[in-house]
Short mmCIF file of C-alpha atoms in Angstrom, two decimals:
data_model
loop_
_atom_site.label_atom_id
_atom_site.label_comp_id
_atom_site.label_asym_id
_atom_site.label_seq_id
_atom_site.Cartn_x
_atom_site.Cartn_y
_atom_site.Cartn_z
CA MET M 571 -0.31 -0.02 0.17
CA LYS M 572 1.42 3.42 -1.54
CA VAL M 573 1.41 6.24 1.38
CA VAL M 574 2.81 10.15 0.31
CA LEU M 575 3.65 12.27 2.88
CA PHE M 576 3.14 15.72 1.70
CA ALA M 577 4.81 19.39 2.67
CA LEU M 578 4.37 22.82 1.44
CA ASN M 579 7.05 25.00 2.27
CA GLY M 580 7.56 27.99 2.45
CA SER M 581 10.74 28.00 0.28
CA TRP M 582 12.69 25.40 -2.02
CA VAL M 583 15.73 26.36 0.33
CA HIS M 584 13.10 23.93 3.40
CA SER M 585 12.17 20.99 4.18
CA ASN M 586 10.02 19.73 6.03
CA LEU M 587 11.32 17.75 8.95
CA ALA M 588 8.50 15.67 10.56
CA LEU M 589 7.51 13.60 6.87
CA ARG M 590 11.16 12.55 7.94
CA CYS M 591 10.11 11.76 10.94
CA LEU M 592 6.97 9.67 10.31
CA ARG M 593 8.87 7.90 7.45
CA PRO M 594 10.67 4.88 9.35
CA PRO M 595 7.72 3.58 11.51
CA LEU M 596 5.25 3.20 8.31
CA GLU M 597 8.15 1.77 6.53
CA ARG M 598 8.94 -0.94 9.05
CA GLU M 599 5.29 -1.08 9.28
CA GLY M 600 5.78 -2.48 5.75
CA PHE M 601 4.26 0.83 3.93
CA GLU M 602 5.78 2.58 0.26
CA VAL M 603 6.65 6.11 1.39
CA ILE M 604 7.17 9.22 -0.45
CA LEU M 605 7.96 12.16 0.38
CA LEU M 606 6.60 14.56 -2.11
CA GLU M 607 7.61 18.48 -1.00
CA HIS M 608 6.67 21.68 -2.20
CA SER M 609 6.38 25.51 -1.82
CA LEU M 610 4.32 28.07 -1.64
CA ARG M 611 5.48 29.61 -4.05
CA ASP M 612 4.35 26.61 -6.73
CA ARG M 613 2.02 27.19 -9.02
CA SER M 614 -1.37 25.02 -7.00
CA ALA M 615 -2.44 23.45 -10.29
CA HIS M 616 1.56 22.05 -10.55
CA VAL M 617 1.42 20.61 -6.93
CA LEU M 618 -2.12 19.47 -7.56
CA GLU M 619 -1.25 17.41 -10.59
CA ALA M 620 2.45 16.19 -8.60
CA LEU M 621 -0.01 15.12 -6.13
CA TRP M 622 -2.34 13.44 -8.79
CA GLN M 623 0.17 11.20 -10.49
CA GLU M 624 1.72 9.78 -7.49
CA ASN M 625 -2.63 7.83 -7.13
CA ALA M 626 -1.47 6.70 -3.50
CA ASP M 627 -3.52 5.23 -1.43
CA ILE M 628 -3.40 7.46 1.32
CA TYR M 629 -1.99 11.05 1.87
CA GLY M 630 -0.54 12.73 4.69
CA PHE M 631 -0.87 16.21 4.52
CA SER M 632 1.65 18.05 7.11
CA CYS M 633 -0.14 21.77 7.92
CA TYR M 634 1.58 24.49 9.95
CA ILE M 635 0.27 28.12 10.32
CA TRP M 636 1.05 29.34 7.33
CA ASN M 637 0.34 26.81 4.45
CA LEU M 638 -3.08 25.85 6.18
CA ASN M 639 -5.53 27.64 3.44
CA GLU M 640 -3.14 25.71 1.17
CA MET M 641 -2.73 22.65 1.81
CA LEU M 642 -7.39 22.58 2.54
CA SER M 643 -7.88 23.57 -1.04
CA LEU M 644 -5.82 21.15 -2.03
CA ALA M 645 -7.17 18.69 -0.46
CA GLU M 646 -10.44 19.29 -1.91
CA SER M 647 -9.52 18.76 -5.41
CA LEU M 648 -7.10 16.16 -4.90
CA HIS M 649 -10.46 13.91 -3.43
CA SER M 650 -12.45 15.16 -6.09
CA ILE M 651 -9.95 13.59 -8.97
CA LEU M 652 -9.19 10.55 -6.47
CA PRO M 653 -11.94 9.77 -4.35
CA ASN M 654 -10.83 6.78 -2.83
CA ALA M 655 -7.62 8.10 -1.57
CA ARG M 656 -7.15 8.26 2.35
CA ILE M 657 -6.65 12.19 3.22
CA ILE M 658 -4.89 12.18 6.62
CA PHE M 659 -3.99 15.63 8.52
CA GLY M 660 -1.40 15.95 11.09
CA GLY M 661 0.93 18.93 12.29
CA PRO M 662 0.53 21.77 14.47
CA GLU M 663 -2.21 23.56 13.54
CA VAL M 664 -4.29 21.00 13.00
CA SER M 665 -4.08 19.59 16.65
CA TYR M 666 -6.07 22.18 18.40
CA ALA M 667 -10.11 22.83 17.35
CA THR M 668 -10.07 20.50 15.18
CA GLU M 669 -13.81 20.74 15.43
CA ARG M 670 -13.00 23.12 12.73
CA PHE M 671 -12.71 19.68 10.61
CA ASP M 672 -15.36 17.95 11.67
CA LYS M 673 -17.44 18.55 8.60
CA LEU M 674 -15.00 18.25 5.60
CA PRO M 675 -16.08 15.16 3.86
CA PHE M 676 -12.34 15.01 2.19
CA LEU M 677 -10.57 14.67 5.39
CA ASP M 678 -10.65 11.35 6.77
CA ALA M 679 -8.57 11.51 10.17
CA VAL M 680 -6.49 15.12 11.70
CA ILE M 681 -4.19 13.56 14.19
CA CYS M 682 -3.35 15.45 16.80
CA GLY M 683 0.33 15.72 18.11
CA GLU M 684 2.64 13.40 17.41
CA GLY M 685 1.87 11.44 14.81
CA GLU M 686 4.96 8.58 15.31
CA ASP M 687 2.80 6.45 16.47
CA ALA M 688 -0.78 7.36 15.43
CA LEU M 689 0.10 7.85 11.68
CA PRO M 690 1.06 3.58 11.34
CA MET M 691 -1.96 3.34 13.31
CA ILE M 692 -4.18 4.64 10.70
CA CYS M 693 -2.42 3.05 7.90
CA ARG M 694 -2.81 -0.52 9.23
CA ALA M 695 -6.52 0.10 10.28
CA ILE M 696 -7.05 1.59 5.82
CA ARG M 697 -4.69 -1.83 5.27
CA ALA M 698 -7.12 -3.86 7.02
CA LYS M 699 -10.13 -2.19 6.19
CA THR M 700 -11.19 -1.85 9.49
CA ASP M 701 -12.34 1.75 11.30
CA PHE M 702 -10.48 3.97 13.08
CA PRO M 703 -11.39 7.49 14.53
CA ARG M 704 -11.75 10.07 13.23
CA VAL M 705 -9.35 12.18 15.63
CA ILE M 706 -6.27 10.57 17.05
CA GLU M 707 -4.61 12.07 19.98
CA GLY M 708 -0.71 11.13 19.20
CA GLY M 709 0.29 10.47 22.75
CA ARG M 710 4.00 11.16 23.31
CA PRO M 711 5.75 8.14 21.72
CA ASN M 712 9.86 8.01 22.63
CA VAL M 713 10.91 9.52 19.06
CA MET M 714 14.25 10.05 20.64
CA ARG M 715 14.83 6.18 20.10
CA ASP M 716 17.19 5.07 18.06
CA GLU M 717 15.75 6.38 14.34
CA GLY M 718 19.18 7.33 13.42
CA ILE M 719 19.67 9.93 10.42
CA LEU M 720 16.34 11.69 8.99
CA TYR M 721 17.54 11.88 5.83
CA ARG M 722 17.69 10.00 3.15
CA LEU M 723 21.23 11.47 1.50
CA ASN M 724 20.86 11.45 -1.84
CA GLU M 725 17.55 13.73 -1.22
CA ALA M 726 17.94 17.20 -1.94
CA THR M 727 17.60 19.18 1.00
CA GLY M 728 18.06 22.66 -0.58
CA GLY M 729 20.06 25.60 1.52
CA ILE M 730 19.46 24.27 4.69
CA LEU M 731 18.56 20.95 6.44
CA TYR M 732 16.60 21.03 9.85
CA TYR M 733 17.34 18.56 12.51
CA GLU M 734 15.51 17.32 16.05
CA SER M 735 17.65 16.84 18.89
CA SER M 736 14.43 17.24 21.50
CA ARG M 737 11.28 17.63 21.67
CA GLY M 738 9.76 20.04 23.74
CA CYS M 739 10.09 22.97 25.99
CA PRO M 740 11.07 24.08 29.88
CA TYR M 741 9.27 27.12 30.19
CA SER M 742 5.32 27.77 29.37
CA CYS M 743 5.26 30.74 27.07
CA ALA M 744 1.88 31.92 26.73
CA TYR M 745 2.19 32.95 23.58
CA CYS M 746 3.56 29.62 22.22
CA LEU M 747 2.32 25.78 21.27
CA SER M 748 5.39 24.64 23.13
CA SER M 749 3.69 25.42 26.46
CA ALA M 750 0.13 23.29 25.49
CA THR M 751 2.76 19.70 26.69
CA HIS M 752 5.31 19.10 29.61
CA GLY M 753 8.18 17.88 29.42
CA VAL M 754 11.82 17.39 26.86
CA ARG M 755 13.22 14.19 25.45
CA PHE M 756 16.62 14.20 24.18
CA LYS M 757 18.93 11.90 22.17
CA SER M 758 21.69 11.44 23.15
CA VAL M 759 25.09 13.77 22.72
CA GLU M 760 25.96 10.72 21.03
CA GLN M 761 23.23 9.65 18.94
CA THR M 762 22.83 14.03 17.82
CA LEU M 763 26.76 13.97 17.13
CA THR M 764 26.55 10.61 14.58
CA ASP M 765 23.18 12.20 13.12
CA LEU M 766 24.82 16.00 12.26
CA GLN M 767 28.76 14.06 10.67
CA LYS M 768 26.08 11.50 9.03
CA PHE M 769 24.71 15.34 7.05
CA GLU M 770 28.29 15.99 6.05
CA GLU M 771 28.18 13.87 3.25
CA THR M 772 25.18 16.26 1.57
CA ASP M 773 25.18 19.80 0.22
CA CYS M 774 23.19 21.69 2.97
CA ARG M 775 24.42 25.04 4.16
CA ILE M 776 22.66 24.89 7.15
CA ILE M 777 21.77 23.25 9.80
CA LYS M 778 19.06 24.14 11.82
CA PHE M 779 18.10 22.49 15.15
CA VAL M 780 14.79 23.02 15.59
CA ASP M 781 14.65 22.22 19.72
CA ARG M 782 12.91 24.49 20.98
CA THR M 783 15.48 25.56 24.15
CA PHE M 784 18.93 23.56 22.90
CA ASN M 785 20.48 24.12 26.08
CA ALA M 786 17.48 23.17 28.29
CA ASP M 787 20.21 20.53 29.62
CA ILE M 788 23.23 22.74 29.69
CA ARG M 789 25.60 20.18 30.29
CA ARG M 790 24.52 18.52 27.39
CA ALA M 791 24.26 21.42 24.98
CA ASN M 792 28.27 22.50 26.06
CA ALA M 793 29.37 18.35 25.18
CA ILE M 794 27.78 18.90 21.72
CA TRP M 795 28.99 22.16 21.30
CA LYS M 796 32.15 21.50 21.95
CA ALA M 797 32.49 18.32 19.70
CA LEU M 798 31.48 20.92 17.19
CA LEU M 799 34.61 22.49 17.37
CA ALA M 800 36.58 19.84 15.76
CA PRO M 801 36.71 20.71 12.00
CA CYS M 802 34.97 17.18 10.55
CA TYR M 803 31.67 19.26 11.23
CA THR M 804 31.86 22.05 8.80
CA LYS M 805 28.00 22.95 8.61
CA ASN M 806 27.10 25.88 9.77
CA TYR M 807 24.53 25.53 12.34
CA HIS M 808 22.06 27.26 14.00
CA PHE M 809 20.27 27.06 17.50
CA GLU M 810 17.59 28.22 19.27
CA VAL M 811 19.05 29.17 23.45
CA CYS M 812 18.26 30.73 26.51
CA ALA M 813 20.71 33.53 27.46
CA THR M 814 19.91 32.73 30.77
CA LEU M 815 20.66 29.18 31.00
CA LEU M 816 24.74 29.60 29.82
CA ASP M 817 27.14 28.84 32.19
CA GLU M 818 30.75 29.87 31.69
CA GLU M 819 31.86 27.03 30.25
CA SER M 820 29.16 27.89 27.26
CA PHE M 821 31.24 31.26 26.98
CA GLU M 822 34.36 29.57 26.35
CA ILE M 823 33.29 26.40 24.22
CA LEU M 824 31.13 29.67 22.14
CA ALA M 825 34.54 32.10 22.33
CA ALA M 826 36.10 28.71 20.67
CA PHE M 827 34.41 28.22 17.45
CA PRO M 828 35.63 30.28 13.82
CA LYS M 829 33.54 32.75 12.77
CA GLY M 830 30.43 31.80 10.51
CA LYS M 831 30.17 28.38 11.94
CA ILE M 832 27.63 28.74 15.12
CA GLN M 833 24.18 31.30 14.47
CA LEU M 834 22.75 31.53 18.41
CA GLU M 835 19.30 33.13 18.98
CA PHE M 836 17.58 34.25 21.75
CA GLY M 837 14.42 35.23 22.26
CA LEU M 838 13.54 38.21 24.62
CA GLN M 839 10.33 39.04 23.51
CA SER M 840 9.67 42.09 26.30
CA THR M 841 12.04 44.35 28.91
CA ASN M 842 8.29 44.92 30.51
CA PRO M 843 8.54 42.89 33.66
CA GLU M 844 4.61 43.08 33.47
CA THR M 845 4.44 42.18 30.23
CA LEU M 846 6.86 38.45 30.69
CA ALA M 847 4.71 38.01 34.50
CA ALA M 848 1.45 37.99 31.85
CA VAL M 849 3.06 35.43 29.49
CA SER M 850 4.58 33.16 31.87
CA ARG M 851 8.37 34.19 30.80
CA HIS M 852 10.20 34.32 33.67
CA ILE M 853 13.01 35.66 32.88
CA LYS M 854 15.42 38.90 34.04
CA PRO M 855 15.51 40.96 30.55
CA GLN M 856 18.63 42.57 31.69
CA ALA M 857 20.40 39.14 32.61
CA VAL M 858 19.34 38.42 28.50
CA ILE M 859 20.94 41.60 27.09
CA GLN M 860 23.68 41.46 28.89
CA ALA M 861 24.39 37.50 28.19
CA VAL M 862 23.75 38.82 24.93
CA ARG M 863 26.11 41.69 24.45
CA ARG M 864 28.15 38.95 25.56
CA ILE M 865 28.28 36.48 22.79
CA HIS M 866 28.21 39.35 20.39
CA GLY M 867 31.13 40.56 21.50
CA MET M 868 33.26 37.90 20.45
CA GLY M 869 32.78 38.28 17.46
CA ASN M 870 32.55 35.25 16.03
CA ILE M 871 28.94 33.89 16.30
CA HIS M 872 25.80 35.19 14.49
CA VAL M 873 23.30 36.56 16.44
CA HIS M 874 20.09 36.78 16.04
CA LEU M 875 17.75 38.52 19.11
CA ASP M 876 13.75 38.22 18.85
CA LEU M 877 11.06 40.76 19.96
CA ILE M 878 7.28 40.27 19.99
CA ALA M 879 4.81 43.69 19.66
CA GLY M 880 1.09 42.89 20.25
CA LEU M 881 2.20 41.08 23.88
CA PRO M 882 0.28 42.43 26.85
CA TYR M 883 0.54 45.13 29.07
CA GLU M 884 2.99 46.66 26.08
CA SER M 885 1.56 50.00 24.71
CA TYR M 886 3.73 51.50 21.36
CA GLU M 887 4.97 53.55 22.99
CA ARG M 888 6.35 50.42 25.73
CA PHE M 889 7.38 48.26 22.51
CA ALA M 890 10.12 51.33 22.05
CA ARG M 891 10.87 51.62 25.35
CA SER M 892 12.07 47.70 24.58
CA PHE M 893 13.37 48.22 21.17
CA ASP M 894 15.84 50.41 22.22
CA ASP M 895 16.57 48.57 25.33
CA ALA M 896 17.30 45.72 22.68
CA TYR M 897 18.86 47.32 20.11
CA GLY M 898 23.08 47.10 19.32
CA CYS M 899 23.57 43.83 21.72
CA SER M 900 23.07 41.68 18.22
CA ASP M 901 23.58 41.51 14.58
CA LEU M 902 20.37 40.91 14.04
CA LEU M 903 17.27 42.07 16.22
CA GLN M 904 13.75 40.07 14.78
CA LEU M 905 10.96 42.53 15.20
CA GLY M 906 7.74 39.73 15.27
CA PHE M 907 4.20 39.99 16.14
CA LEU M 908 1.81 38.38 18.07
CA LYS M 909 -0.19 35.55 16.72
CA LEU M 910 -3.20 33.91 18.71
CA LEU M 911 -2.86 30.06 17.75
CA HIS M 912 -5.24 27.78 18.71
CA GLY M 913 -4.13 26.04 22.23
CA THR M 914 -2.45 28.45 23.69
CA GLU M 915 -2.94 30.71 26.76
CA LEU M 916 -3.43 34.19 25.22
CA ARG M 917 -6.28 32.48 22.77
CA ALA M 918 -8.39 31.59 25.89
CA ARG M 919 -7.57 34.93 26.98
CA ALA M 920 -8.65 36.67 24.29
CA GLU M 921 -11.44 38.22 25.14
CA GLU M 922 -9.80 39.52 28.28
CA TYR M 923 -7.20 41.36 26.77
CA GLY M 924 -9.11 42.85 24.35
CA TYR M 925 -7.66 40.94 21.56
CA GLN M 926 -8.36 41.03 17.51
CA CYS M 927 -6.97 39.21 15.42
CA LEU M 928 -7.52 37.88 11.62
CA PRO M 929 -9.54 35.04 11.66
CA ASP M 930 -7.95 32.95 9.30
CA PRO M 931 -4.10 31.40 9.47
CA PRO M 932 -1.53 33.07 11.39
CA TYR M 933 -3.78 34.34 13.28
CA THR M 934 -1.88 38.09 13.87
CA VAL M 935 -3.11 40.23 16.66
CA LEU M 936 -4.86 43.26 15.09
CA GLN M 937 -5.24 44.76 18.33
CA SER M 938 -5.58 44.68 21.36
CA ARG M 939 -6.42 46.54 25.28
CA TRP M 940 -2.83 47.88 24.82
CA ILE M 941 -2.53 49.05 21.53
CA GLY M 942 -4.40 49.83 18.46
CA PHE M 943 -4.77 48.44 14.45
CA GLY M 944 -2.72 51.59 13.23
CA GLU M 945 -0.51 51.79 15.82
CA LEU M 946 0.84 47.33 15.14
CA GLN M 947 0.22 48.67 11.29
CA LYS M 948 2.87 50.92 12.00
CA LEU M 949 5.13 48.21 13.52
CA SER M 950 4.99 46.35 10.76
CA HIS M 951 5.90 49.48 8.29
CA ILE M 952 8.74 49.64 10.55
CA ALA M 953 9.74 45.71 10.47
CA GLU M 954 9.95 45.97 6.38
CA VAL M 955 12.39 48.95 7.03
CA LEU M 956 14.56 47.05 9.14
CA GLU M 957 14.27 43.75 7.21
CA ARG M 958 15.52 45.93 4.08
CA TYR M 959 17.90 48.52 5.13
CA LEU M 960 19.77 46.64 8.53
CA GLU M 961 18.81 42.48 7.77
CA SER M 962 19.92 43.35 4.26
CA GLY M 963 23.53 44.47 5.98
CA ARG M 964 23.96 46.70 2.78
CA PHE M 965 23.95 49.39 5.00
CA ALA M 966 25.75 48.87 7.14
CA HIS M 967 29.26 51.31 6.95
CA ALA M 968 26.59 54.48 7.18
CA LEU M 969 23.94 52.56 10.06
CA ASP M 970 27.53 52.29 12.06
CA TYR M 971 27.69 55.43 12.06
CA LEU M 972 24.42 56.97 12.33
CA LEU M 973 23.04 55.48 14.66
CA PRO M 974 25.15 55.73 17.85
CA ARG M 975 24.70 59.66 17.46
CA VAL M 976 20.57 59.28 17.30
CA GLY M 977 18.90 59.11 21.21
CA SER M 978 16.71 56.75 20.82
CA PRO M 979 17.16 53.76 17.52
CA PHE M 980 13.57 52.97 17.96
CA ARG M 981 12.65 56.71 17.26
CA PHE M 982 15.31 56.50 14.14
CA TRP M 983 13.78 53.85 12.81
CA GLU M 984 10.19 54.86 13.22
CA GLY M 985 11.07 58.37 11.04
CA LEU M 986 12.82 56.90 8.15
CA THR M 987 9.72 54.99 7.92
CA GLU M 988 7.35 57.93 7.87
CA ARG M 989 9.90 58.77 5.19
CA ILE M 990 9.50 55.99 3.01
CA THR M 991 5.50 55.62 4.09
CA ALA M 992 4.44 59.20 2.70
CA ASP M 993 4.65 57.43 -1.00
CA PRO M 994 2.55 55.00 -1.38
CA ARG M 995 4.65 52.34 -3.42
CA PRO M 996 5.69 49.60 -1.55
CA LEU M 997 9.10 49.31 -0.36
CA GLN M 998 10.57 46.45 -1.92
CA LYS M 999 9.31 47.29 -5.42
CA ARG M 1000 11.82 50.80 -5.17
CA SER M 1001 14.86 50.13 -6.76
CA GLN M 1002 18.41 50.39 -4.36
CA PRO M 1003 19.71 53.12 -5.81
CA GLU M 1004 16.62 54.92 -4.55
CA VAL M 1005 16.63 52.80 -1.66
CA TYR M 1006 20.11 54.91 -0.61
CA ARG M 1007 18.95 58.13 -1.81
CA ILE M 1008 15.66 58.03 0.65
CA LEU M 1009 18.38 56.98 3.91
CA LEU M 1010 20.86 59.95 2.51
CA ASP M 1011 17.92 63.01 2.43
CA TYR M 1012 16.39 61.42 6.01
CA ALA M 1013 19.88 61.23 7.88
CA VAL M 1014 21.21 64.71 6.73
CA THR M 1015 17.86 65.95 8.78
CA LEU M 1016 18.99 64.73 11.92
CA ARG M 1017 20.41 66.89 14.36
CA GLY M 1018 24.80 66.35 14.79
CA ILE M 1019 25.07 64.66 11.65
CA ASP M 1020 27.98 65.32 8.78
CA PRO M 1021 25.83 65.58 5.72
CA LYS M 1022 29.51 64.86 3.81
CA THR M 1023 30.14 62.10 6.43
CA VAL M 1024 27.21 60.31 5.59
CA LYS M 1025 27.06 60.58 1.80
CA TRP M 1026 31.25 59.16 1.96
CA LEU M 1027 29.67 56.23 4.14
CA LEU M 1028 26.60 55.57 1.63
CA SER M 1029 29.02 55.37 -1.18
CA LEU M 1030 31.09 52.72 0.49
CA ASP M 1031 28.16 51.01 0.87
CA PHE M 1032 26.75 51.47 -2.49
CA SER M 1033 30.79 50.21 -4.25
CA ALA M 1034 30.70 47.60 -1.54
CA GLN M 1035 27.20 45.52 -1.80
CA GLU M 1036 26.19 46.95 -5.57
CA HIS M 1037 29.78 46.18 -7.17
CA LYS M 1038 29.66 49.55 -9.48
CA ASN M 1039 30.05 52.73 -9.23
CA PRO M 1040 27.81 54.58 -7.07
CA PRO M 1041 24.95 56.82 -8.28
CA TYR M 1042 25.63 60.34 -8.62
CA PHE M 1043 24.07 61.81 -5.47
CA LEU M 1044 26.86 60.10 -3.67
CA ARG M 1045 29.36 61.37 -5.25
CA GLU M 1046 31.63 64.24 -4.35
CA GLU M 1047 30.80 67.63 -6.31
#
C-alpha cells in the first residue's frame, strides 16, 4: 500500500522535518512511502498534478499556520479527482480546535500532536479495512529512540536542513504551542553527533536545530558544542537558546568557534516586567541582554534577538522602550508580531485582553487593550524597513555612523519609516539607488550628523554591496 507524505514549505530552500520523522515507522510496517515537497510559490495546479500522479492509497498532509489554507484547497481538489484515496491531516495547526474540520467531507482523519505512532495505526486500519477514529490523539511516543539519520542522503535538501535533537520545552510561554505540552525528551549526545556527522555528506549549508530550547540541559548542550569544534563538522549550525542558562563553560566553548560556524537565536520578546509576567516568561531581561551582548562581542557568532509586538500590557510607547533596550547587542533584531495560536493560553484569554486577530491563519493580532490596529500597522512597516536596511547588511558603514549619534534607535527607524511610507509604493519595489537616496535625504535632517560623512559612507556601502560605481547623488562635487 502506497503512502504519500506531503509538505508545502515556505520556499524551495526549506525542507520538512516531520515527513522524515514519520517515514521510518511507516516503512517498518511495510508501507511504500513517498515524500513529496513543494513550496508556496509553486502553482497550485502543478502541485495538484504531482499529488495526482502518485495515485497513492493514503495521503498525509503536514499542516502549519503558513500553509493550512492552501492545504485545505489542495485536499479538496485531490479528493474530487481521487475519491478513493484517504486524506489525513497532521501538524501543529490542526492539533487544536479540531472541530474546525469535523464537517469536511474530503478529510478522513486528523492527528493531534505527535504522529510517529498514530499515523501507522491509521494506515494499518485502512489496510485492514477496519474503522478508525476521525480525530486521533498522537500521544507522546519515545521518538528520541535510536531512529538513526532522519534524512536520506540522496535527497535534495536545499540550503537549510532541519534537525531535531530534543522535543518539548521547559518553559510555558502563553503565546507558544510548546506550552500545551510538558517535559523535554533528548537524543543522546552520541546519537546527535552521529547524525550531524552523516549530514556532512549532504550539500546543505545550514543545519538548523528546531529544538525549542537547545540548552535546556546545559551539560548536554556544552558537550555537543564542544564536539562541533572538531574540523570534521563543517556546516553552519543554528540553535535557539536561553541566554540565562549559559554558564562560563558555554561562553568559553562558544568563544572558540571559528567565525561563521555558529548562529544563536535568543528570545527576549519584551523588557516590560508586567508583560513578561502576563505571558509566564520568567526571565530577567537585563540578564538576557547582558549575555547576548557578551556573545555578540566575541565577534565570531551571528546573533539573532527576538522581540514580539502585541503582547499584553505593552503599548506602542512601551514597545519602543523594549526596542531601544534590545537594540545594538545583536547582529539581527527580529521584530515579530503576536499570533493567537489555537491551543495557547493567550488565545483562551483573548476576550479578557481585548484581542482581535485575523480569523484565518496565521491569526496575527490586529489590536488589544494596549495597542491599536494603526499602531501595529506602523510597527509592521518599521519591520519591513528594518529588513531592507538593517538585515540586508547593505548599509553597514552608514548605519554604524548614524545610530550611535541618535538618542533613540526606535525613533530613528520610526522617522525613516514615516519618510518611506509617505510614498504609497511598496518598499520592496523601490530600486536600490532609490533606497540609498531615501536614507541620505533622511540622515541629513538629523541633528549632529555631518552630511558629507554620511554621503561618503553610503558611497562605500554602495560600491561594496552593489559592485558598481555609486550614483550621482553619492559622489563628491
